[in-house]
Each structure stands twice: as C-alpha cells, then as structure tokens.
CSV table of C-alpha atoms in Angstrom, one decimal:
chain,number,residue,atom,x,y,z
A,709,UNK,CA,0.0,0.0,0.0
A,710,UNK,CA,1.7,3.1,-1.3
A,711,UNK,CA,1.7,6.2,0.9
A,712,UNK,CA,-0.4,8.7,-1.1
A,713,UNK,CA,-1.9,10.2,2.0
A,714,UNK,CA,-5.7,10.5,1.7
A,715,UNK,CA,-5.8,8.5,-1.5
A,716,UNK,CA,-5.4,4.9,-2.6
A,717,UNK,CA,-2.7,3.1,-4.5
A,718,UNK,CA,-2.2,-0.6,-3.9
A,719,UNK,CA,0.1,-3.1,-5.7
A,720,UNK,CA,-0.7,-6.8,-5.3
A,721,UNK,CA,1.9,-9.4,-6.2
A,722,UNK,CA,0.4,-12.9,-6.6
A,723,UNK,CA,2.3,-16.1,-7.3
A,724,UNK,CA,1.2,-19.7,-7.6
A,725,UNK,CA,2.7,-22.8,-9.2
A,726,UNK,CA,4.2,-21.6,-12.6
A,727,UNK,CA,2.3,-18.3,-13.0
A,728,UNK,CA,2.1,-14.9,-11.3
A,729,UNK,CA,0.1,-11.8,-11.6
A,730,UNK,CA,0.7,-8.1,-10.8
A,731,UNK,CA,-2.4,-6.1,-9.9
A,732,UNK,CA,-2.6,-2.4,-9.4
A,733,UNK,CA,-5.6,-1.0,-7.5
A,734,UNK,CA,-6.1,2.7,-8.1
A,735,UNK,CA,-3.4,5.3,-8.6
A,736,UNK,CA,-3.8,7.9,-5.8
A,737,UNK,CA,-3.3,11.6,-6.5
A,738,UNK,CA,-1.0,12.2,-9.5
A,739,UNK,CA,1.4,14.3,-7.3
A,740,UNK,CA,2.4,11.1,-5.6
A,741,UNK,CA,2.8,9.1,-8.8
A,742,UNK,CA,6.6,9.0,-8.4
A,743,UNK,CA,6.3,6.7,-5.4
A,744,UNK,CA,4.0,4.3,-7.4
A,745,UNK,CA,6.3,4.3,-10.4
A,746,UNK,CA,9.4,3.7,-8.3
A,747,UNK,CA,7.8,0.6,-6.7
A,748,UNK,CA,6.5,-0.7,-10.1
A,749,UNK,CA,9.9,-0.4,-11.6
A,750,UNK,CA,11.3,-2.5,-8.8
A,751,UNK,CA,8.8,-5.3,-9.1
A,752,UNK,CA,7.9,-5.5,-12.8
A,753,UNK,CA,10.9,-7.6,-13.8
A,754,UNK,CA,9.7,-10.3,-11.4
A,755,UNK,CA,6.3,-10.4,-13.2
A,756,UNK,CA,7.4,-10.6,-16.8
A,757,UNK,CA,7.3,-6.8,-17.2
A,758,UNK,CA,3.5,-6.8,-17.3
A,759,UNK,CA,0.6,-5.4,-15.3
A,760,UNK,CA,-2.0,-8.1,-15.4
A,761,UNK,CA,-4.8,-6.0,-14.1
A,762,UNK,CA,-5.4,-2.3,-13.4
A,763,UNK,CA,-8.5,-1.7,-11.1
A,764,UNK,CA,-10.1,1.7,-11.0
A,765,UNK,CA,-12.4,1.3,-8.0
A,766,UNK,CA,-14.4,4.6,-8.6
A,767,UNK,CA,-14.2,8.1,-9.9
A,768,UNK,CA,-12.8,10.2,-7.0
A,769,UNK,CA,-9.6,11.8,-8.1
A,770,UNK,CA,-7.7,10.7,-4.9
A,771,UNK,CA,-8.0,7.2,-6.4
A,772,UNK,CA,-8.0,8.0,-10.1
A,773,UNK,CA,-5.8,10.9,-11.1
A,774,UNK,CA,-2.6,8.8,-10.8
A,775,UNK,CA,-4.1,6.2,-13.1
A,776,UNK,CA,-3.6,8.5,-16.0
A,777,UNK,CA,0.1,8.4,-15.4
A,778,UNK,CA,0.1,4.6,-15.1
A,779,UNK,CA,-1.7,4.2,-18.4
A,780,UNK,CA,0.6,6.7,-20.1
A,781,UNK,CA,3.8,4.9,-18.9
A,782,UNK,CA,2.6,1.3,-19.0
A,783,UNK,CA,-0.2,1.1,-21.6
A,784,UNK,CA,1.8,-1.4,-23.7
A,785,UNK,CA,2.0,-3.9,-20.8
A,786,UNK,CA,-1.4,-3.6,-19.2
A,787,UNK,CA,-3.4,-6.8,-19.9
A,788,UNK,CA,-6.8,-5.8,-18.4
A,789,UNK,CA,-8.6,-2.8,-16.9
A,790,UNK,CA,-11.6,-2.7,-14.6
A,791,UNK,CA,-13.5,0.6,-14.6
A,792,UNK,CA,-17.1,1.7,-14.3
A,793,UNK,CA,-18.9,3.9,-16.9
A,794,UNK,CA,-21.9,6.1,-16.7
A,795,UNK,CA,-22.4,5.9,-20.5
A,796,UNK,CA,-22.6,2.8,-22.7
A,797,UNK,CA,-19.2,3.3,-24.3
A,798,UNK,CA,-16.0,5.1,-23.5
A,799,UNK,CA,-16.5,7.4,-26.5
A,800,UNK,CA,-19.9,8.4,-25.2
A,801,UNK,CA,-18.4,8.8,-21.8
A,802,UNK,CA,-15.7,11.1,-23.1
A,803,UNK,CA,-18.3,13.2,-24.9
A,804,UNK,CA,-20.5,13.4,-21.9
A,805,UNK,CA,-17.7,14.4,-19.5
A,806,UNK,CA,-16.5,17.1,-21.9
A,807,UNK,CA,-20.0,18.6,-22.0
A,808,UNK,CA,-20.0,18.7,-18.2
A,809,UNK,CA,-16.6,20.5,-18.2
A,810,UNK,CA,-18.0,23.1,-20.6
A,811,UNK,CA,-21.0,23.6,-18.4
A,812,UNK,CA,-18.8,24.0,-15.3
A,813,UNK,CA,-16.5,26.4,-17.1
A,814,UNK,CA,-19.4,28.6,-18.1
A,815,UNK,CA,-20.8,28.5,-14.5
A,816,UNK,CA,-17.5,29.9,-13.1
A,817,UNK,CA,-18.7,33.4,-14.1
A,818,UNK,CA,-22.1,32.9,-12.6
A,819,UNK,CA,-22.6,34.9,-9.4
A,820,UNK,CA,-24.5,32.1,-7.7
A,821,UNK,CA,-21.8,29.5,-8.5
A,822,UNK,CA,-19.1,31.8,-7.2
A,823,UNK,CA,-21.0,32.2,-3.9
A,824,UNK,CA,-21.6,28.5,-3.7
A,825,UNK,CA,-17.9,27.7,-4.1
A,826,UNK,CA,-16.7,30.5,-2.0
A,827,UNK,CA,-15.5,27.9,0.6
A,828,UNK,CA,-12.8,26.9,-1.8
A,829,UNK,CA,-10.2,29.0,-3.6
A,830,UNK,CA,-12.2,28.6,-6.8
A,831,UNK,CA,-13.9,26.1,-9.0
A,832,UNK,CA,-10.6,25.4,-10.7
A,833,UNK,CA,-10.1,22.4,-8.4
A,834,UNK,CA,-13.4,21.0,-9.3
A,835,UNK,CA,-12.7,21.4,-13.0
A,836,UNK,CA,-9.3,19.9,-12.7
A,837,UNK,CA,-10.8,16.8,-10.9
A,838,UNK,CA,-13.3,16.4,-13.7
A,839,UNK,CA,-10.5,16.7,-16.3
A,840,UNK,CA,-8.6,13.9,-14.5
A,841,UNK,CA,-11.4,11.6,-15.3
A,842,UNK,CA,-11.6,12.7,-18.9
A,843,UNK,CA,-7.9,12.2,-19.3
A,844,UNK,CA,-8.1,8.6,-18.1
A,845,UNK,CA,-10.9,7.9,-20.5
A,846,UNK,CA,-9.0,9.6,-23.3
A,847,UNK,CA,-5.8,7.6,-22.5
A,848,UNK,CA,-7.7,4.3,-22.6
A,849,UNK,CA,-9.2,5.2,-26.0
A,850,UNK,CA,-6.0,6.7,-27.4
A,851,UNK,CA,-4.0,3.6,-26.7
A,852,UNK,CA,-6.6,1.2,-28.0
A,853,UNK,CA,-7.3,-0.3,-24.6
A,854,UNK,CA,-11.1,-0.4,-24.9
A,855,UNK,CA,-11.1,-4.1,-25.8
A,856,UNK,CA,-9.4,-5.0,-22.5
A,857,UNK,CA,-11.6,-2.8,-20.4
A,858,UNK,CA,-14.4,-4.4,-18.4
A,859,UNK,CA,-17.2,-3.0,-16.2
A,860,UNK,CA,-16.4,-5.3,-13.4
A,861,UNK,CA,-19.3,-6.5,-11.1
A,862,UNK,CA,-19.8,-9.3,-8.6
A,863,UNK,CA,-18.6,-12.6,-9.8
A,864,UNK,CA,-15.9,-11.3,-12.2
A,865,UNK,CA,-12.4,-12.5,-11.5
A,866,UNK,CA,-8.9,-12.3,-13.0
A,867,UNK,CA,-8.4,-15.1,-15.5
A,868,UNK,CA,-5.9,-17.6,-14.2
A,869,UNK,CA,-6.3,-16.2,-10.7
A,870,UNK,CA,-9.9,-17.0,-9.7
A,871,UNK,CA,-8.8,-16.3,-6.2
A,872,UNK,CA,-9.0,-12.6,-6.9
A,873,UNK,CA,-12.6,-11.6,-7.6
A,874,UNK,CA,-15.2,-8.8,-7.4
A,875,UNK,CA,-17.7,-9.0,-4.6
A,876,UNK,CA,-19.3,-5.5,-5.1
A,877,UNK,CA,-21.2,-4.0,-6.7
A,878,UNK,CA,-23.6,-6.5,-8.2
A,879,UNK,CA,-24.8,-5.5,-11.7
A,880,UNK,CA,-28.2,-4.7,-10.3
A,881,UNK,CA,-26.8,-2.5,-7.5
A,882,UNK,CA,-24.7,-0.6,-10.0
A,883,UNK,CA,-27.5,-0.2,-12.5
A,884,UNK,CA,-29.8,1.1,-9.7
A,885,UNK,CA,-27.3,3.8,-9.0
A,886,UNK,CA,-26.6,4.6,-12.7
A,887,UNK,CA,-29.1,7.5,-13.1
A,888,UNK,CA,-28.0,8.9,-9.7
A,889,UNK,CA,-24.4,8.8,-10.8
A,890,UNK,CA,-25.2,10.7,-14.0
A,891,UNK,CA,-27.4,13.3,-12.1
A,892,UNK,CA,-24.9,13.7,-9.4
A,893,UNK,CA,-21.9,13.7,-11.7
A,894,UNK,CA,-18.5,14.6,-10.6
A,895,UNK,CA,-19.4,18.2,-9.5
A,896,UNK,CA,-21.3,17.1,-6.4
A,897,UNK,CA,-18.7,14.3,-5.8
A,898,UNK,CA,-15.8,16.8,-5.7
A,899,UNK,CA,-17.7,19.5,-3.8
A,900,UNK,CA,-18.6,17.0,-1.0
A,901,UNK,CA,-15.0,15.7,-0.9
A,902,UNK,CA,-13.6,19.2,-0.7
A,903,UNK,CA,-16.0,20.2,2.1
A,904,UNK,CA,-15.2,17.1,4.0
A,905,UNK,CA,-11.5,17.6,3.8
A,906,UNK,CA,-11.8,21.3,4.6
A,907,UNK,CA,-13.8,20.5,7.7
A,908,UNK,CA,-11.3,17.9,8.8
A,909,UNK,CA,-8.3,20.1,8.1
A,910,UNK,CA,-9.9,22.9,10.3
A,911,UNK,CA,-10.7,20.5,13.1
A,912,UNK,CA,-7.2,19.0,13.1
A,913,UNK,CA,-5.6,22.3,14.2
A,914,UNK,CA,-8.5,23.7,16.3
A,915,UNK,CA,-8.4,23.8,20.1
A,916,UNK,CA,-10.8,21.2,21.5
A,917,UNK,CA,-13.8,22.6,23.4
A,918,UNK,CA,-14.7,21.3,26.8
A,919,UNK,CA,-17.8,19.6,25.4
A,920,UNK,CA,-15.7,17.8,22.8
A,921,UNK,CA,-13.3,16.6,25.5
A,922,UNK,CA,-16.1,15.2,27.6
A,923,UNK,CA,-17.7,13.5,24.6
A,924,UNK,CA,-14.2,12.1,23.7
A,925,UNK,CA,-14.0,10.5,27.1
A,926,UNK,CA,-17.5,9.0,26.9
A,927,UNK,CA,-16.8,7.6,23.4
A,928,UNK,CA,-13.4,6.3,24.4
A,929,UNK,CA,-15.0,4.0,27.0
A,930,UNK,CA,-17.3,2.3,24.4
A,931,UNK,CA,-16.1,3.2,20.9
A,932,UNK,CA,-17.8,0.5,19.0
A,933,UNK,CA,-21.3,1.7,20.1
A,934,UNK,CA,-20.6,5.1,18.7
A,935,UNK,CA,-19.8,4.1,15.1
A,936,UNK,CA,-22.2,5.2,12.3
A,937,UNK,CA,-25.0,2.7,11.5
A,938,UNK,CA,-25.5,4.1,8.0
A,939,UNK,CA,-23.6,5.7,5.2
A,940,UNK,CA,-26.4,8.1,4.5
A,941,UNK,CA,-25.0,11.1,2.5
A,942,UNK,CA,-22.1,9.1,1.1
A,943,UNK,CA,-21.8,9.7,-2.7
A,944,UNK,CA,-23.2,7.2,-5.2
A,945,UNK,CA,-19.7,6.9,-6.7
A,946,UNK,CA,-18.3,5.7,-3.4
A,947,UNK,CA,-21.2,3.3,-2.8
A,948,UNK,CA,-20.6,1.5,-6.0
A,949,UNK,CA,-16.8,1.3,-5.6
A,950,UNK,CA,-15.3,-2.0,-6.9
A,951,UNK,CA,-14.7,-4.1,-3.8
A,952,UNK,CA,-12.3,-7.1,-4.4
A,953,UNK,CA,-11.5,-10.2,-2.4
A,954,UNK,CA,-8.4,-12.3,-2.5
A,955,UNK,CA,-9.2,-15.7,-1.1
A,956,UNK,CA,-6.6,-18.4,-0.8
A,957,UNK,CA,-7.9,-21.5,1.0
A,958,UNK,CA,-9.2,-20.1,4.3
A,959,UNK,CA,-7.3,-16.9,4.0
A,960,UNK,CA,-9.3,-13.8,3.0
A,961,UNK,CA,-8.0,-10.3,2.2
A,962,UNK,CA,-10.6,-7.6,1.4
A,963,UNK,CA,-9.9,-4.4,-0.6
A,964,UNK,CA,-12.8,-1.9,-0.2
A,965,UNK,CA,-12.2,1.3,-2.2
A,966,UNK,CA,-14.5,3.9,-0.7
A,967,UNK,CA,-17.5,1.6,-0.3
A,968,UNK,CA,-20.1,2.4,2.3
A,969,UNK,CA,-22.0,0.5,5.0
A,970,UNK,CA,-25.0,-0.2,2.7
A,971,UNK,CA,-22.7,-1.4,0.0
A,972,UNK,CA,-22.5,-4.6,2.0
A,973,UNK,CA,-25.8,-4.7,3.9
A,974,UNK,CA,-28.2,-3.7,1.1
A,975,UNK,CA,-26.7,-6.3,-1.3
A,976,UNK,CA,-26.6,-9.1,1.2
A,977,UNK,CA,-22.9,-9.5,1.0
A,978,UNK,CA,-22.2,-10.4,4.6
A,979,UNK,CA,-21.6,-14.0,4.0
A,980,UNK,CA,-18.9,-16.5,4.9
A,981,UNK,CA,-16.6,-15.2,2.1
A,982,UNK,CA,-15.9,-12.0,4.0
A,983,UNK,CA,-16.3,-13.2,7.6
A,984,UNK,CA,-13.2,-13.4,9.8
A,985,UNK,CA,-10.8,-11.7,7.5
A,986,UNK,CA,-7.0,-12.1,7.7
A,987,UNK,CA,-6.5,-8.6,6.1
A,988,UNK,CA,-8.8,-5.6,5.7
A,989,UNK,CA,-8.1,-2.4,3.6
A,990,UNK,CA,-10.2,0.0,5.7
A,991,UNK,CA,-12.7,1.8,3.4
A,992,UNK,CA,-12.4,5.5,2.5
A,993,UNK,CA,-9.2,6.2,4.4
A,994,UNK,CA,-10.9,5.2,7.7
A,995,UNK,CA,-13.7,7.7,7.4
A,996,UNK,CA,-16.3,7.4,10.1
A,997,UNK,CA,-19.1,7.4,7.5
A,998,UNK,CA,-18.1,4.2,5.7
A,999,UNK,CA,-17.6,1.6,8.5
A,1000,UNK,CA,-20.1,0.4,11.1
A,1001,UNK,CA,-19.9,-1.8,14.2
A,1002,UNK,CA,-21.8,-4.5,12.3
A,1003,UNK,CA,-19.2,-4.5,9.5
A,1004,UNK,CA,-16.3,-4.7,11.9
A,1005,UNK,CA,-17.8,-7.5,13.9
A,1006,UNK,CA,-18.4,-9.5,10.7
A,1007,UNK,CA,-15.1,-8.7,9.1
A,1008,UNK,CA,-13.3,-9.4,12.4
A,1009,UNK,CA,-9.9,-8.7,10.8
A,1010,UNK,CA,-6.5,-9.8,12.0
A,1011,UNK,CA,-4.7,-7.0,10.3
A,1012,UNK,CA,-5.9,-3.6,9.0
A,1013,UNK,CA,-4.2,-1.3,6.6
A,1014,UNK,CA,-5.4,2.3,6.2
A,1015,UNK,CA,-4.3,4.5,3.4
A,1016,UNK,CA,-4.6,7.9,5.0
A,1017,UNK,CA,-3.0,11.2,5.9
A,1018,UNK,CA,-3.3,10.3,9.6
A,1019,UNK,CA,-5.0,13.5,10.5
A,1020,UNK,CA,-7.6,13.9,13.2
A,1021,UNK,CA,-10.4,12.0,11.4
A,1022,UNK,CA,-8.5,9.9,8.8
A,1023,UNK,CA,-8.7,7.3,10.2
A,1024,UNK,CA,-11.5,7.8,12.6
A,1025,UNK,CA,-10.4,7.5,16.2
A,1026,UNK,CA,-13.5,5.6,17.1
A,1027,UNK,CA,-13.0,3.0,14.4
A,1028,UNK,CA,-9.4,2.5,15.4
A,1029,UNK,CA,-10.4,2.2,19.1
A,1030,UNK,CA,-13.1,-0.3,18.2
A,1031,UNK,CA,-10.6,-2.4,16.3
A,1032,UNK,CA,-8.2,-2.2,19.2
A,1033,UNK,CA,-10.8,-3.9,21.4
A,1034,UNK,CA,-11.3,-6.7,18.9
A,1035,UNK,CA,-9.1,-9.4,17.4
A,1036,UNK,CA,-7.2,-6.8,15.5
A,1037,UNK,CA,-5.7,-5.3,18.6
A,1038,UNK,CA,-2.8,-3.0,17.7
A,1039,UNK,CA,-2.5,-4.4,14.2
A,1040,UNK,CA,-3.8,-1.2,12.6
A,1041,UNK,CA,-1.3,0.4,10.3
A,1042,UNK,CA,-1.8,3.8,8.7
A,1043,UNK,CA,0.4,4.7,5.7
A,1044,UNK,CA,1.2,8.3,6.6
A,1045,UNK,CA,1.6,7.6,10.3
A,1046,UNK,CA,5.3,8.3,9.6
A,1047,UNK,CA,5.7,11.0,7.0
A,1048,UNK,CA,8.7,9.3,5.4
A,1049,UNK,CA,6.8,6.1,4.7
A,1050,UNK,CA,7.1,5.0,1.1
A,1051,UNK,CA,4.7,2.0,1.4
A,1052,UNK,CA,3.4,-0.6,3.8
A,1053,UNK,CA,4.1,-4.2,2.9
A,1054,UNK,CA,2.1,-7.3,3.9
A,1055,UNK,CA,3.7,-10.6,3.1
A,1056,UNK,CA,2.5,-14.2,2.5
A,1057,UNK,CA,3.8,-15.1,6.0
A,1058,UNK,CA,1.8,-12.2,7.5
A,1059,UNK,CA,4.9,-10.1,8.2
A,1060,UNK,CA,4.4,-6.3,8.0
A,1061,UNK,CA,7.0,-3.8,7.0
A,1062,UNK,CA,7.0,-0.1,6.9
A,1063,UNK,CA,9.4,0.9,4.0
A,1064,UNK,CA,10.7,4.4,4.1
A,1065,UNK,CA,11.7,6.7,1.3
C-alpha cells in the first residue's frame, strides 16, 4: 500500500505454481505518482514486465488521477482494466464528460456558483478533478485499450487467478445507481469531498472545546457503540466502488475502495466469504461514514491497513479504538503515520513492513 496520504494506490503481487500476476488497485493523486512508479519499476521484472490488471475502483480523483500516469507509462504492458462507466461506451463517456466540463467552465462566471464555491479558492479544483477523469478515458481510447476494459461487477475474476474476484457492486446494484451517478456527476462528488477535507483540516488544528473533551472521554469508554450505522449522505460513486476479495484456501483479504456500509448490507454481502478476514483495507481512508460496528464484527480482521494522511479523522479514532478492542488489537497500520513512509508491505507469511523513502 503506497503512501499517497488521503488517496489509494495498492500493488498486489500474486504467485502460484508456474504463474504470477501483478495487480494495481487505483493510482492515488498524481502528485504522488513518483512513489508508485518507483515501486512498479522494482517489481515489474519479477512479473514478466506486465501489469495483469489495473483496477479503477471509482471516480474520485484521490484514487483515479494517478491512473492517467500509469496508463501513459505502461499502456503497452497492461493486460486488463476494470473501470465503471456512466455511459454505454468510452467514446460516449468522453463526450458526456467534456460537456460537463464546458458547463462547469461557463458557470464559473455565474454569481450564484461563485458564492456556492466561496468555501474553496475557486472552481478550478473541481474542473481539474473532472478533467482527471476525462484524461483517463482519453488515454484508454488513445492507446486502444477499450477491448481489454471491463465494467467489473460481482462474480468477475482475474483469468488464471480466480482467487481474486469482485464482490461488489452487483450489476443490479450498480444499475440502480446509474441515473443517480449521472445526475450527481463529478461536480457534487468533488464538492462533497472538498467540504469534508476542509472540515477535517480545520478540526485538526482547532483547540478542542470542553464539550468535545467530555464527549471524547465517553466515546473512548465504548467506541464500537458510537460508530455510524448508515452511510447516508455518502456519494453514489463511493457506494458502487469496486470491492475485491483475495481468497486463498481459508485466508481472506478484502480491498474496499471507498465503499459504504450499505454497499454490504443492502446487497446481502455479509456471507462467509468475507467473515473473519485475515486482512482488511479499511474503506475511505478510515472515514467514520463508511464503517459500522456490524461490519467490523463481521469482518473481524486480524490486520488492518489504512491509506490515510493520519489527521484527526483519517482514520476515525472511534474506528481504530473499536478495532483495538477486537481481534485486530494493535494491528492497525496507517500509511502516513510516519511521513517518510514509502509503502506498507504485507507478506504471505503475515509479516508487516513499513518501508521508508
């Protein structure tokens, strides 16, 4: 798990018998791409200089913008891409997204929009995030990768490595969200993300109030009971994140993207396949809105990795405390807990390493 702060970039290295597979899940923010490329250059020779699968879990730019660089540098050796679309084809998707960019560009001069986005420096960030998505789609089309691109849903797996499969979303769950995804588009996604980060950045440096200190003490005594019970308000894009499971005999490793609580409960996914996990990639950088007591009790993970900045709320203190009281204990590892962390490494023998730059 590469340290891209509040983003995601994961490299899986699978080996069995006479075959192996290199899988990349998301690309983080593009400003951290150098870390990803450096690690890829180290491991590619061991895997026949190929990327067997590139997974784009969803459209938030903290997961997606670095994917553009991966495709640019490695398009000739990528064997398969999993990515969701809100249009029937990538050409339609590109056209649709460019129309949205034009609409947003025009609205920059609109007084109402300026007031609406006064919380940020400008709408430029929103536009740039939208353009990240367009550039990824453009790269896929420009390099002729449409034929190896799949809208992955539950039941899909990597050929030759059936152990690595998609458990969410189901096709029906994704289709049910499709219109909401189009209506919501990337504007609301990015606006919500910015507001959330802005709020967390402010709270990180603010002096705690007496009421907050008292509440903290109450929660600390029973953290699991204070976790969210619903992901109400979490974006459609996050809810339909591609969630993948690596299952080897009775060993289970779950990679969650930014999926929400209902991503599991509403689809009836809490079955034996994801019960008592060996390893959990905690959803949405440990956000309090994406993990419940019910999920943690079901997952019951031995080890948890969190790709996060390690600010006040990423990961959520309540979630970490709840995990500390369970089988996980102190086996919760946050990428940016040490600023000089390059990546966290989890081995076949369950050893954990923090590799520094």
